[in-house]
Coordinates of C-alpha atoms and ligand atoms in Angstrom, one line a residue:
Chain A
X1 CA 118.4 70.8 -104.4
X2 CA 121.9 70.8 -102.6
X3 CA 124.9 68.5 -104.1
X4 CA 124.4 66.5 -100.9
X5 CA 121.1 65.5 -101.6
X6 CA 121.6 64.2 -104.6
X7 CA 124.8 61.9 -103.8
X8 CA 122.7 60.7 -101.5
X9 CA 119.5 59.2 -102.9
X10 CA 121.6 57.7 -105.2
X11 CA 122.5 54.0 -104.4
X12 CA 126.0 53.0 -105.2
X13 CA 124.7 49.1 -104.4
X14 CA 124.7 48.4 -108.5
X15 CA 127.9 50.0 -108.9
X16 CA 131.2 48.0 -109.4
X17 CA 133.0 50.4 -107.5
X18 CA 132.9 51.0 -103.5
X19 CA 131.4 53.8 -102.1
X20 CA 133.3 57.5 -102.4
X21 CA 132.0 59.3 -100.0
X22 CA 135.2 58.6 -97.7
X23 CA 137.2 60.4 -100.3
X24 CA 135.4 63.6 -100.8
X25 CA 138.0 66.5 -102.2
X26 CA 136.1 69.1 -102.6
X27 CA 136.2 71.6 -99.8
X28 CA 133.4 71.2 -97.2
X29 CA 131.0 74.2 -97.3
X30 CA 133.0 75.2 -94.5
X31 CA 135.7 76.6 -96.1
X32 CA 135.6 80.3 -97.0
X33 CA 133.7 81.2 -100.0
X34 CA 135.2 82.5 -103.4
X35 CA 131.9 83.9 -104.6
X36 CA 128.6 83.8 -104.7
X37 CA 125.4 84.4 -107.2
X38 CA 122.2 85.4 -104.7
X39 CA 119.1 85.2 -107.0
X40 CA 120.7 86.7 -109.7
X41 CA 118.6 86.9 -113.2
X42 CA 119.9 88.5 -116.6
X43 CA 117.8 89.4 -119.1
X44 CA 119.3 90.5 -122.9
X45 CA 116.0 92.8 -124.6
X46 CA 112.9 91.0 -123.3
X47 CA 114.5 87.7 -123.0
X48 CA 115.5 86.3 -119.4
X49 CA 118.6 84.3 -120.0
X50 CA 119.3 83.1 -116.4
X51 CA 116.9 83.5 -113.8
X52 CA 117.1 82.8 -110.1
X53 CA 120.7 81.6 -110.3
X54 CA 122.2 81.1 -106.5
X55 CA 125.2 79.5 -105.8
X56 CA 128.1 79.6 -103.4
X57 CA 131.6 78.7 -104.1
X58 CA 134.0 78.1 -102.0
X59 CA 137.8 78.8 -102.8
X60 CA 139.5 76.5 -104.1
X61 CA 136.8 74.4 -105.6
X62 CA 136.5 73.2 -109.1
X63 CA 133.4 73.5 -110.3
X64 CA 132.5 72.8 -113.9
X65 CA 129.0 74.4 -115.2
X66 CA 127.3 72.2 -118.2
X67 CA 124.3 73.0 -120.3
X68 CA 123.0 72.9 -123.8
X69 CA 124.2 75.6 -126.4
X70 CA 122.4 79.1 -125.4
X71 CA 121.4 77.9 -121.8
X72 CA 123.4 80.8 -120.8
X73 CA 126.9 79.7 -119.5
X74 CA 128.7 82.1 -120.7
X75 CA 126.6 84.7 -119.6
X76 CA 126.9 83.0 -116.3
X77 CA 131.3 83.4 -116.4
X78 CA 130.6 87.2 -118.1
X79 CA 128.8 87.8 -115.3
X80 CA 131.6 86.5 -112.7
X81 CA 134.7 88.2 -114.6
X82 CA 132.5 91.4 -114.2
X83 CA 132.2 91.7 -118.0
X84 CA 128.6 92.3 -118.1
X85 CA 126.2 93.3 -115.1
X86 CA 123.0 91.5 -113.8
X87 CA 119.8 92.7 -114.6
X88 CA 118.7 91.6 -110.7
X89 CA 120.3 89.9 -108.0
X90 CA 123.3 90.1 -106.7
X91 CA 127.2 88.8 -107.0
X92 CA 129.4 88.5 -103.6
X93 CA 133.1 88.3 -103.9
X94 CA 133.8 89.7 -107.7
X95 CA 134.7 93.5 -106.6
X96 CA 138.3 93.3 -107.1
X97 CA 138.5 92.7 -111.1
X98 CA 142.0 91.6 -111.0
X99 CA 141.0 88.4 -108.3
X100 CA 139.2 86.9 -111.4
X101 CA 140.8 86.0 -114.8
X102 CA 138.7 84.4 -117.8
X103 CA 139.9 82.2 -120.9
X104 CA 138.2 81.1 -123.8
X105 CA 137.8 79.1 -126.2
X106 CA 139.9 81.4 -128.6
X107 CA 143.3 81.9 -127.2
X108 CA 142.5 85.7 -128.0
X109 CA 146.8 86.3 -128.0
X110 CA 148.1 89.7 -129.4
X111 CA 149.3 88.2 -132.9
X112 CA 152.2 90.9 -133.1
X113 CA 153.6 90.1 -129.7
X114 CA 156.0 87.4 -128.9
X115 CA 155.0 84.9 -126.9
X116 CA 156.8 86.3 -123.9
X117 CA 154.5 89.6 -123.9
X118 CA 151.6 87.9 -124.6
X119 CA 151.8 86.2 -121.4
X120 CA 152.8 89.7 -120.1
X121 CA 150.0 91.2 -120.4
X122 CA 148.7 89.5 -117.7
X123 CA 150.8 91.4 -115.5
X124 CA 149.2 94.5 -116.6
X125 CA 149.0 96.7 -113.5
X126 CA 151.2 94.7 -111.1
X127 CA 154.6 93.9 -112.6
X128 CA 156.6 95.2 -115.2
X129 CA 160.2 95.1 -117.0
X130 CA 162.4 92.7 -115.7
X131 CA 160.4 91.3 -112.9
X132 CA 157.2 90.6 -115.6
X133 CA 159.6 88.9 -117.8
X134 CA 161.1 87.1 -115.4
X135 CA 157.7 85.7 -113.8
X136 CA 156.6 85.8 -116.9
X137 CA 159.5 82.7 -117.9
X138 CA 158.7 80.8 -115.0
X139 CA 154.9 80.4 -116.0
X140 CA 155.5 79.6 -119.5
X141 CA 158.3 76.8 -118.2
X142 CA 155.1 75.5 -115.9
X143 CA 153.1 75.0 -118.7
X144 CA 155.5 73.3 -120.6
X145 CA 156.6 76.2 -122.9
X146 CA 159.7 77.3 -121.6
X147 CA 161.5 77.5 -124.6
X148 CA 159.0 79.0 -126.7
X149 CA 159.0 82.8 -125.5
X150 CA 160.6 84.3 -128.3
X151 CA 158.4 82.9 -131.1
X152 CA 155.0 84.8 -132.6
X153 CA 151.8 83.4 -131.5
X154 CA 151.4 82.0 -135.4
X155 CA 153.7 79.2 -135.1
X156 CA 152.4 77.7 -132.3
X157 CA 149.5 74.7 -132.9
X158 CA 146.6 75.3 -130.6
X159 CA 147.3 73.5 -128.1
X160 CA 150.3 75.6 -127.6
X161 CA 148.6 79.0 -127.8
X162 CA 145.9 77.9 -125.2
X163 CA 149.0 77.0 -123.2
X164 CA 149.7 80.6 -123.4
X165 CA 146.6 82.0 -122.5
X166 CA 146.4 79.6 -119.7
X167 CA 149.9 81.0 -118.4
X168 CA 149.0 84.8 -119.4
X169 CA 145.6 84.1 -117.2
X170 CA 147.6 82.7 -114.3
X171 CA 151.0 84.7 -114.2
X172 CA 149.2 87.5 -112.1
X173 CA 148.1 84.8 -109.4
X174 CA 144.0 85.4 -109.4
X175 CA 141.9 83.9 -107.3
X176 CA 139.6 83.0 -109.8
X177 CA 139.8 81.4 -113.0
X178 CA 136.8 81.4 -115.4
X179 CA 137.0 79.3 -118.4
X180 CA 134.8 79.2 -120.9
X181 CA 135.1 76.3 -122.8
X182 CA 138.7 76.4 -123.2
X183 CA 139.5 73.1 -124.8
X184 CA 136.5 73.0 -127.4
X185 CA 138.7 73.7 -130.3
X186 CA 141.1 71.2 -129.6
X187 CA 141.7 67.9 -131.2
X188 CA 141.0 64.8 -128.4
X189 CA 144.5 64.0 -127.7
X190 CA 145.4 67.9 -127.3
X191 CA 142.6 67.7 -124.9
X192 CA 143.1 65.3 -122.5
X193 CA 146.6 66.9 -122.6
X194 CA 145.4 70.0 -121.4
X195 CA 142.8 68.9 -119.0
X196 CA 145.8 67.0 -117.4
X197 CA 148.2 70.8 -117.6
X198 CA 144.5 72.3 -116.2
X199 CA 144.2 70.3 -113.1
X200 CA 148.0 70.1 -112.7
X201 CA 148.1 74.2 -112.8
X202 CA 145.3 74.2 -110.4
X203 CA 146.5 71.8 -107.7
X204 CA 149.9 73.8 -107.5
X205 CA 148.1 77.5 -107.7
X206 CA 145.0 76.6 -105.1
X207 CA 142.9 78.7 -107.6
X208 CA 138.7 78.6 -107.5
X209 CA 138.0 77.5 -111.1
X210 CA 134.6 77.2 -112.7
X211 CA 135.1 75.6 -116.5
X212 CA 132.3 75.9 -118.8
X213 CA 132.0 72.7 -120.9
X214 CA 129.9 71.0 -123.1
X215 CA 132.0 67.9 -122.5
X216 CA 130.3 65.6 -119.4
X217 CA 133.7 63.4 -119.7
X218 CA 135.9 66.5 -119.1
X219 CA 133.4 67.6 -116.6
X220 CA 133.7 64.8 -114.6
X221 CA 137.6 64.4 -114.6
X222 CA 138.0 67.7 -113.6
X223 CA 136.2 68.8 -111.2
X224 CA 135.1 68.4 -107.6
X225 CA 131.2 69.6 -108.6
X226 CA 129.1 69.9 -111.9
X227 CA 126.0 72.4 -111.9
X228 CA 123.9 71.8 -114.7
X229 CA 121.9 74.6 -116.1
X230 CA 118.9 74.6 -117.8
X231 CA 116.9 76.9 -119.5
X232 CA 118.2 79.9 -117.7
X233 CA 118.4 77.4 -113.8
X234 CA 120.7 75.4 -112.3
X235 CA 118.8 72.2 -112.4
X236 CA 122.0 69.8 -110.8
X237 CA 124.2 70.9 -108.2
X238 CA 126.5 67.6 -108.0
X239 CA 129.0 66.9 -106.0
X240 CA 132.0 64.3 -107.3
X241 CA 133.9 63.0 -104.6
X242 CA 136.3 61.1 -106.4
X243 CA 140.4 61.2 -105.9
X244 CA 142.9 62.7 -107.7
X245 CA 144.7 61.6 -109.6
X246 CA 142.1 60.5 -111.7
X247 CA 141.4 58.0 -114.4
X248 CA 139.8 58.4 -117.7
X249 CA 136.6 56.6 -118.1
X250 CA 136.5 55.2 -114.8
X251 CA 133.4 53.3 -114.1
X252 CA 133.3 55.7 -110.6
X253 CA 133.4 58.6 -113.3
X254 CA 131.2 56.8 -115.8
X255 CA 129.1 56.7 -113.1
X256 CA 128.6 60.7 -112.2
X257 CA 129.2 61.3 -116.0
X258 CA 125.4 58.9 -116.2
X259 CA 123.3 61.3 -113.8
X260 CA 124.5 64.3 -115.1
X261 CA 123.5 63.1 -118.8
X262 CA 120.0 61.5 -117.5
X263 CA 119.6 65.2 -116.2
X264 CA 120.3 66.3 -118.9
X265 CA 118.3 64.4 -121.6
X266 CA 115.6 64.7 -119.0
X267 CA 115.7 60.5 -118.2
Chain B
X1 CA 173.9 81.7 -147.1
X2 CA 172.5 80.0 -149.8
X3 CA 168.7 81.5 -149.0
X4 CA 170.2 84.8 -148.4
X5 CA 171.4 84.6 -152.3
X6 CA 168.0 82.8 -153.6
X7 CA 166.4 85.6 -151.9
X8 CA 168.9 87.9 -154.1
X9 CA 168.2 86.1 -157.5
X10 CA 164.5 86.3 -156.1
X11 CA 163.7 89.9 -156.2
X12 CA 166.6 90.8 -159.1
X13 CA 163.6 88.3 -160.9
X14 CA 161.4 90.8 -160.9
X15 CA 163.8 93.4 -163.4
X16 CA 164.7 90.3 -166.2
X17 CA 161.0 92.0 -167.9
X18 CA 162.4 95.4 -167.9
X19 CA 166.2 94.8 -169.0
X20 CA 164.8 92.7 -171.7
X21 CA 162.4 95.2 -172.7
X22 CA 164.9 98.1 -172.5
X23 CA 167.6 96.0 -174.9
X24 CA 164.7 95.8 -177.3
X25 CA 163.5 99.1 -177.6
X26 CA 167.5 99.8 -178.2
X27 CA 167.5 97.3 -180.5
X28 CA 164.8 98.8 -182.4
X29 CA 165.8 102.4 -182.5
X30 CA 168.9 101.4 -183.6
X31 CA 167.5 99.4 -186.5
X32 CA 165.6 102.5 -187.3
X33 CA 162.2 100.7 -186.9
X34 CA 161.3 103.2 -184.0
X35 CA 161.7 107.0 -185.6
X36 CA 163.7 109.2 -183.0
X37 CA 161.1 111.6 -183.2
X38 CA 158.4 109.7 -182.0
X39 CA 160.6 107.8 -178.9
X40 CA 164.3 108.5 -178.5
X41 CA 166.8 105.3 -177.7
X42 CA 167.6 104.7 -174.4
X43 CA 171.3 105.5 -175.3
X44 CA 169.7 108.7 -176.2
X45 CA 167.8 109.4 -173.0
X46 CA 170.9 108.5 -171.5
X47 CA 173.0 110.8 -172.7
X48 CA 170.3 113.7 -171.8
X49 CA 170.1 112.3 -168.1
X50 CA 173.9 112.8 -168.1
X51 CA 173.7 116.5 -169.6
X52 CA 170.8 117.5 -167.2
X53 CA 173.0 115.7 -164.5
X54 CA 176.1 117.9 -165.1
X55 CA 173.9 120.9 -165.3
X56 CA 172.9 120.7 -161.8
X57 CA 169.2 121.1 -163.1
X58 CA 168.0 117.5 -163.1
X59 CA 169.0 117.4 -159.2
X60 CA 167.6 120.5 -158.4
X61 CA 164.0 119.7 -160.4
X62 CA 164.3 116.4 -158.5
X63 CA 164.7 118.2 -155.2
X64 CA 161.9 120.6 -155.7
X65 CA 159.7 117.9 -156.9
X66 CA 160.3 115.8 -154.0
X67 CA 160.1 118.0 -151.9
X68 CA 156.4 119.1 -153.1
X69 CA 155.2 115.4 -153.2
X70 CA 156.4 114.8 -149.2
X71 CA 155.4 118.0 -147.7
X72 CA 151.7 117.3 -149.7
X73 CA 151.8 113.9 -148.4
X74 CA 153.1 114.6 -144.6
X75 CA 150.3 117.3 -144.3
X76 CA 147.2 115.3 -146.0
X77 CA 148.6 111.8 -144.5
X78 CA 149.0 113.5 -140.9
X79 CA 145.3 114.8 -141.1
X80 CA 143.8 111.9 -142.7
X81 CA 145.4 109.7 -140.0
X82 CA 144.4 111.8 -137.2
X83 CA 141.0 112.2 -138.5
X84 CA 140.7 108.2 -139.4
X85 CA 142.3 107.1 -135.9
X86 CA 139.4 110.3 -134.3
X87 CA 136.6 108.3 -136.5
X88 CA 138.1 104.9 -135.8
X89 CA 138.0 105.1 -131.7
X90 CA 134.8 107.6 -131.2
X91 CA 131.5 107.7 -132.7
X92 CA 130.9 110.7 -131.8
X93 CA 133.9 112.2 -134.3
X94 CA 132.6 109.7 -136.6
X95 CA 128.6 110.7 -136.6
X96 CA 130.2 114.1 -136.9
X97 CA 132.5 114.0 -139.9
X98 CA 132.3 110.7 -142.0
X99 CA 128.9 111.2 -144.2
X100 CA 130.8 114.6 -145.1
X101 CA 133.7 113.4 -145.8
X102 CA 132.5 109.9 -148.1
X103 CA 130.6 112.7 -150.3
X104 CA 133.9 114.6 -150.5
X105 CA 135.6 111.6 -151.2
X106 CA 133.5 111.2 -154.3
X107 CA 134.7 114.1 -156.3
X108 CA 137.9 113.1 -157.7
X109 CA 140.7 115.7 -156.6
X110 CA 142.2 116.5 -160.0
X111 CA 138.8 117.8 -161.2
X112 CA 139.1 120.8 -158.5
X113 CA 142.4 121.8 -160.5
X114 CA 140.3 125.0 -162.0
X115 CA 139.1 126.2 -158.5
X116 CA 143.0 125.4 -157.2
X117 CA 144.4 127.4 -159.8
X118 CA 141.9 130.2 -159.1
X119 CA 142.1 130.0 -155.5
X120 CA 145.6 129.9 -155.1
X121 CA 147.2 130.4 -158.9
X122 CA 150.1 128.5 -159.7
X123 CA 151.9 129.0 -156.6
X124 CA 153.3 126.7 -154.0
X125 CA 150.0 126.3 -152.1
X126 CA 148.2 124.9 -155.3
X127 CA 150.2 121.9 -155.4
X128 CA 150.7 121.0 -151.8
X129 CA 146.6 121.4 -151.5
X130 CA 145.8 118.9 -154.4
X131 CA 148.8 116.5 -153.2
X132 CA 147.5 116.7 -149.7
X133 CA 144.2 116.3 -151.0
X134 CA 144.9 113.5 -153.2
X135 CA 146.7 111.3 -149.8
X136 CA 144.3 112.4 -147.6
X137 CA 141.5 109.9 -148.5
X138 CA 143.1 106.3 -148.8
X139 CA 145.3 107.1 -145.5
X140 CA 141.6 108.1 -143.7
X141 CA 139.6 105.6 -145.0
X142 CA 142.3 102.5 -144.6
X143 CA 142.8 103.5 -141.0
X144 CA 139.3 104.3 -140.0
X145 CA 139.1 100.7 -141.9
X146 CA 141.6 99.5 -140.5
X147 CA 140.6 100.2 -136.6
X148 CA 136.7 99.6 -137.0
X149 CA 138.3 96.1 -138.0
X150 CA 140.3 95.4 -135.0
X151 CA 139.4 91.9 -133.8
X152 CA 137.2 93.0 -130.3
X153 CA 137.7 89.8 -129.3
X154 CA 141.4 91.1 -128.4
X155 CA 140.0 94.4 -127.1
X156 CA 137.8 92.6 -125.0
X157 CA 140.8 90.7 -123.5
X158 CA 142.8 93.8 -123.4
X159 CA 140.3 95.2 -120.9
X160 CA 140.1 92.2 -119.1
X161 CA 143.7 93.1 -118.1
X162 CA 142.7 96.0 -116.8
X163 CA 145.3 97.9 -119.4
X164 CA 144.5 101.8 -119.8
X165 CA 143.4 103.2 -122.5
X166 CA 147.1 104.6 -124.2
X167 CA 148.2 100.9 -123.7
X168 CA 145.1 99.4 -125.2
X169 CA 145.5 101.9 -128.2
X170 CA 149.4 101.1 -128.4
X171 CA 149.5 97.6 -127.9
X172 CA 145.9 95.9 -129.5
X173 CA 144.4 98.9 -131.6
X174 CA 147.0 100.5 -133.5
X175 CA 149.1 97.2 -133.9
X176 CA 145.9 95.8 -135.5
X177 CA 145.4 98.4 -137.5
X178 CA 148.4 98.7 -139.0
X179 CA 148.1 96.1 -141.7
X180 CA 145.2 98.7 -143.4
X181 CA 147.1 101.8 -142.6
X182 CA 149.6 100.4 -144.8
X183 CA 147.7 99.4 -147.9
X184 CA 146.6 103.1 -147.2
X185 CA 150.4 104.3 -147.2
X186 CA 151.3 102.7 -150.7
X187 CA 148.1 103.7 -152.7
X188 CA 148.6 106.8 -151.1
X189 CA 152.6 107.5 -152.4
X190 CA 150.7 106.3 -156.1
X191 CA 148.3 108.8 -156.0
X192 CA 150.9 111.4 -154.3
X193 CA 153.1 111.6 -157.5
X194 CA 150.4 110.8 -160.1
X195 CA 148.5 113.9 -158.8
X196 CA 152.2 115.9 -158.3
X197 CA 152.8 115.2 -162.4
X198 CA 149.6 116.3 -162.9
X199 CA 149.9 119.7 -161.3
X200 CA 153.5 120.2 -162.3
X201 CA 152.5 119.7 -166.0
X202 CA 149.3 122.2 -165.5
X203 CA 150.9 124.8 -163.9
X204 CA 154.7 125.4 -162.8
X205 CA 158.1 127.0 -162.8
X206 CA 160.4 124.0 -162.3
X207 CA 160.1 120.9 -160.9
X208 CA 159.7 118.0 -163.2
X209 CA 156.5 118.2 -164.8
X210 CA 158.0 121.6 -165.5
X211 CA 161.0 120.3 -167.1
X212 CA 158.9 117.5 -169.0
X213 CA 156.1 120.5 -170.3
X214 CA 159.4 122.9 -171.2
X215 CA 161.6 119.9 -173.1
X216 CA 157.7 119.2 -175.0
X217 CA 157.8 123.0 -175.9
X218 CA 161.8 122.6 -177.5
X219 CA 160.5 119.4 -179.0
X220 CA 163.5 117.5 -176.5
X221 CA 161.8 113.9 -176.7
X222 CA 164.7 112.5 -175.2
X223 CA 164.3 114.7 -171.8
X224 CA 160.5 114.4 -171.6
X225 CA 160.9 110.2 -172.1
X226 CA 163.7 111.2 -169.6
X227 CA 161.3 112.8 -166.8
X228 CA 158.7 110.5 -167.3
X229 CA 160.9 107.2 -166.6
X230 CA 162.1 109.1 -163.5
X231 CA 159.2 109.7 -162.1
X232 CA 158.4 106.1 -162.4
X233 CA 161.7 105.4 -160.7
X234 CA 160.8 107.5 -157.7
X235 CA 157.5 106.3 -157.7
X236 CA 158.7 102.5 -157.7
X237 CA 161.7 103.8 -154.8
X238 CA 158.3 105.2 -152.6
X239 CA 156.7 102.1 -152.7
X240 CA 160.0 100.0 -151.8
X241 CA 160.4 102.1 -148.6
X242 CA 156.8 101.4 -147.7
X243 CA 156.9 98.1 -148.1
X244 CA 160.6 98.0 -146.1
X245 CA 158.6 99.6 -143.4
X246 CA 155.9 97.1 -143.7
X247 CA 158.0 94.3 -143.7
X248 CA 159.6 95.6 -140.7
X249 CA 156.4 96.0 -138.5
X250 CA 154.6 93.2 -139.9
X251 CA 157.2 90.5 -138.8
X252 CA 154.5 89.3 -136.9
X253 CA 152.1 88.5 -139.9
X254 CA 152.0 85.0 -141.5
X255 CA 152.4 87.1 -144.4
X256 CA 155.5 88.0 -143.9
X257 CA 157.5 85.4 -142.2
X258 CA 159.9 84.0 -145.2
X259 CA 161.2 81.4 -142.7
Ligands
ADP301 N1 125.0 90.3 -125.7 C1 123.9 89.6 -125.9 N2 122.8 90.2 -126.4 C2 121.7 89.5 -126.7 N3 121.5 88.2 -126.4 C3 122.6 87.6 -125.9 C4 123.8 88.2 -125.6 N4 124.7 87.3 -125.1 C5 124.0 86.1 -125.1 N5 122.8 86.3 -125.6 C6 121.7 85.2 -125.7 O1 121.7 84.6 -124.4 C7 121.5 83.2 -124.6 C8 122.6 82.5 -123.8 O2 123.9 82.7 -124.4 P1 125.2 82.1 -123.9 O3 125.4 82.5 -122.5 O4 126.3 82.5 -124.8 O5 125.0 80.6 -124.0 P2 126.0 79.4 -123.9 O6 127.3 79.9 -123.6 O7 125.4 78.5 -122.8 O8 125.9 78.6 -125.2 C9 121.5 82.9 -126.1 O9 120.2 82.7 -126.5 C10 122.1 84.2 -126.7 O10 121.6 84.4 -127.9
MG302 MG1 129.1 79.8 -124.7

């Protein structure tokens, strides 16, 4: 089942909204891709996790991956920052560990480093001294920290410190940016605030993001595709051709946000 | 300013208890309910720790003890740091040497002060070997503690940046470790000049366990109350440059941010 398929035998006759598909964002399959899964299965003792999983990406995208707890998402993004290794199959375009950057939902900050070296350590390997720190300023400014360098990770709320991660994670310019349910920890207003920094950060970077959620809203208002796995398969591959900026419980949104829940819940 | 001198009135809190005692047990010598045979005033004590003073021998027994307690605690802290950082970071050392070392752990040190006397008499050796001895095992076990207990959550990220190995142990391992290495540090100066007093008093030629056993001997209360209280004094000055330290590299730590 392609994305394309799928927009397509849906009708948009009963919705109150006119039809998207003259607004598509997402890049057409045309562009170059960022990486691809062929076939690839991971098992952990006897038990297959994913199985089968293909997908291209092309760079640039946004794709958000959704499935219940344990359907193996994170294995999916462990297996794209090269963390772990598939049992079978095979991954294109993930060589060069540095291209691909991952965040979770624990901002994972060094507690004895100021804020400013935390989000040095993402230079690790390609900047240092002065030109780190400097680069270093200019992303924390992006995401809205700039005054906050010399402080300890401790005194920042959570929002703040995912901030940080988010800038540590970008600071070296990847090509890739795996998230893995970066926002679950957050409070609802911190949330929609950082989905807004999110999309913000990666319309000015031109990064290929895949965000792991359990959130069909954020999903949805993020980004330009949602694959849906289940048990261990991508069972939706959906394309959401809505424009940016977008709205917040749209009914265009309320409308993807239906099929991927019906898919879901097995409607 | 004004926090600054709270912070003053704060800690000089903590020496109301023993001022208050001290005036009493003054108090109570003087009012002859204490006999000076059984514990000397503390005007009494004082004026020994100004004789011994004068005499040059309270320094030098000072010297000689401290000495013995940091060159005991430098050796068995250096090789139970090694060997806990060794254990902490490869399995391999660890498979090797821990089970060996837990069952040593379970003899206490002072009870090998027979087989230290006979191995080495009642020389130097004797009491580096049962200070060393005595440091080596809270500095292992808190840092081997201390590192299997490094979040690897962090690690993980710390690979994830591709940082080498020096940098991961620098910047995630050690750092996280260090809150454990130093509850290791201060048990470690306790049992460094409780096992020192032991040795001293058992078998020595100067130092102060020396002077304490010879004062005993001359029936000097006043110099043997006077050793003991400076021994607690040195032992209270270790553990107030530990915790300096501590406070200095643990900024970081909720713990210790005042502001
Ligand atoms: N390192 C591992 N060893 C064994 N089983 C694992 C490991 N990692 C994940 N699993 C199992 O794989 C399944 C999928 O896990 P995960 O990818 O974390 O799910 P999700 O992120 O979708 O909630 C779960 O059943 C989990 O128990
Ligand atoms: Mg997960």
């Amino acid at each position: 089942m392609t994305a394309a398929t799928i927009t397509a035998r849906h009708s948009f006759a009963n919705s109150a909204f006119t039809a998207p598909s003259a607004r598509i964002h997402t890049p057409e399959p045309a562009g170059k891709l960022a990486f691809s899964f062929r076939n690839v299965a991971k098992q952990f003792g006897g038990t297959e996790v994913l199985q089968g999983i293909s997908l291209d990406v092309y760079e640039g995208q946004f794709v958000a991956v959704i499935g219940k707890s344990g359907c193996g998402k994170s294995t999916l993004l462990r297996l794209l920052a090269g963390l772990d290794k598939p049992t079978s199959g095979e991954l294109a375009g993930t060589d060069d560990r540095r291209r691909t950057r991952i965040m979770f939902q624990e901002p994972r900050l060094l507690p004895w480093a100021r804020v400013i070296a935390n989000v040095e350590v993402g230079l690790t390997g390609i900047a240092k001294g002065e030109a780190a720190r400097q680069k270093s300023l200019e992303i924390l400014a992006e995401v809205g920290l700039a005054d906050r360098g010399g402080e300890w990770p401790s005194v920042l709320s959570g929002g703040q410190r995912q901030r940080v991660a988010l800038a540590r994670a970008l600071v070296g310019h990847p090509s890739i940016l795996a998230l893995d349910e970066p926002l679950g920890a957050l409070d609802a207003l911190t949330r929609i605030e950082m989905q807004q920094l999110l999309e913000r950060m990666w319309l000015a970077k031109k990064f290929t993001a895949v965000l792991v959620t359990h959130d069909v809203t954020e999903a949805v208002a993020l980004a330009d595709r949602v694959v849906v796995i289940d048990s261990g398969r991508i069972a939706l591959d959906l394309a959401i051709p809505v424009e940016r900026p977008r709205r917040h419980a749209s009914p265009e949104l309320a409308f993807f946000e239906r099929q991927i829940l019906d898919q879901l819940y097995n409607r | 300013m004004s926090s600054a001198l709270r912070s003053i009135g704060r800690s000089s809190l903590g020496w109301l208890l023993p001022a208050l005692l001290l005036a009493g047990w003054e108090g109570a010598s003087r009012a002859g309910l204490i006999p000076a045979n059984v514990l000397p005033a503390p005007s009494a004590v004082g004026e020994a720790f100004w004789k011994l003073l004068w005499s040059g021998e309270l320094i030098e027994n000072i010297r000689i003890s401290t000495l013995r307690a940091l060159s005991g605690f430098v050796i068995g802290g250096a090789i139970g740091f090694a060997l806990g950082l060794a254990n902490g970071l490869s399995a391999l050392s660890r498979e090797l040497t821990d089970t060996t070392l837990q069952m040593i752990r379970n003899i206490p040190h002072l009870a090998l002060i027979p087989l230290v006397i006979l191995w080495f008499g009642i020389d130097e050796e004797a009491k580096l070997f049962l200070v060393a001895l005595g440091v080596f095992f809270p500095i292992y076990v808190n840092t081997l503690l201390g590192i299997q207990g490094v979040d690897p959550q962090l690690v993980e990220m710390g690979r994830i940046y591709g940082m080498p190995r020096k940098e991961l142990f620098l910047r995630v391992i050690l750092p996280g470790a260090l809150p454990s290495i130093f509850v290791g540090l201060r048990y470690a100066l306790g049992i460094m000049w409780l096992t020192l007093i032991v040795a001293e008093t058992i078998s020595a030629s100067s130092g102060l366990g020396y002077m304490a056993m010879q004062a005993r001997e001359f029936l000097l209360i006043d110099v043997v109350v006077l050793s003991i209280l400076i021994y607690a004094l040195l032992g209270k000055l270790a553990d107030s440059l530990a915790r300096f330290l501590e406070r200095l590299s643990l900024q970081w730590h909720p713990a210790f941010q005042t502001v």
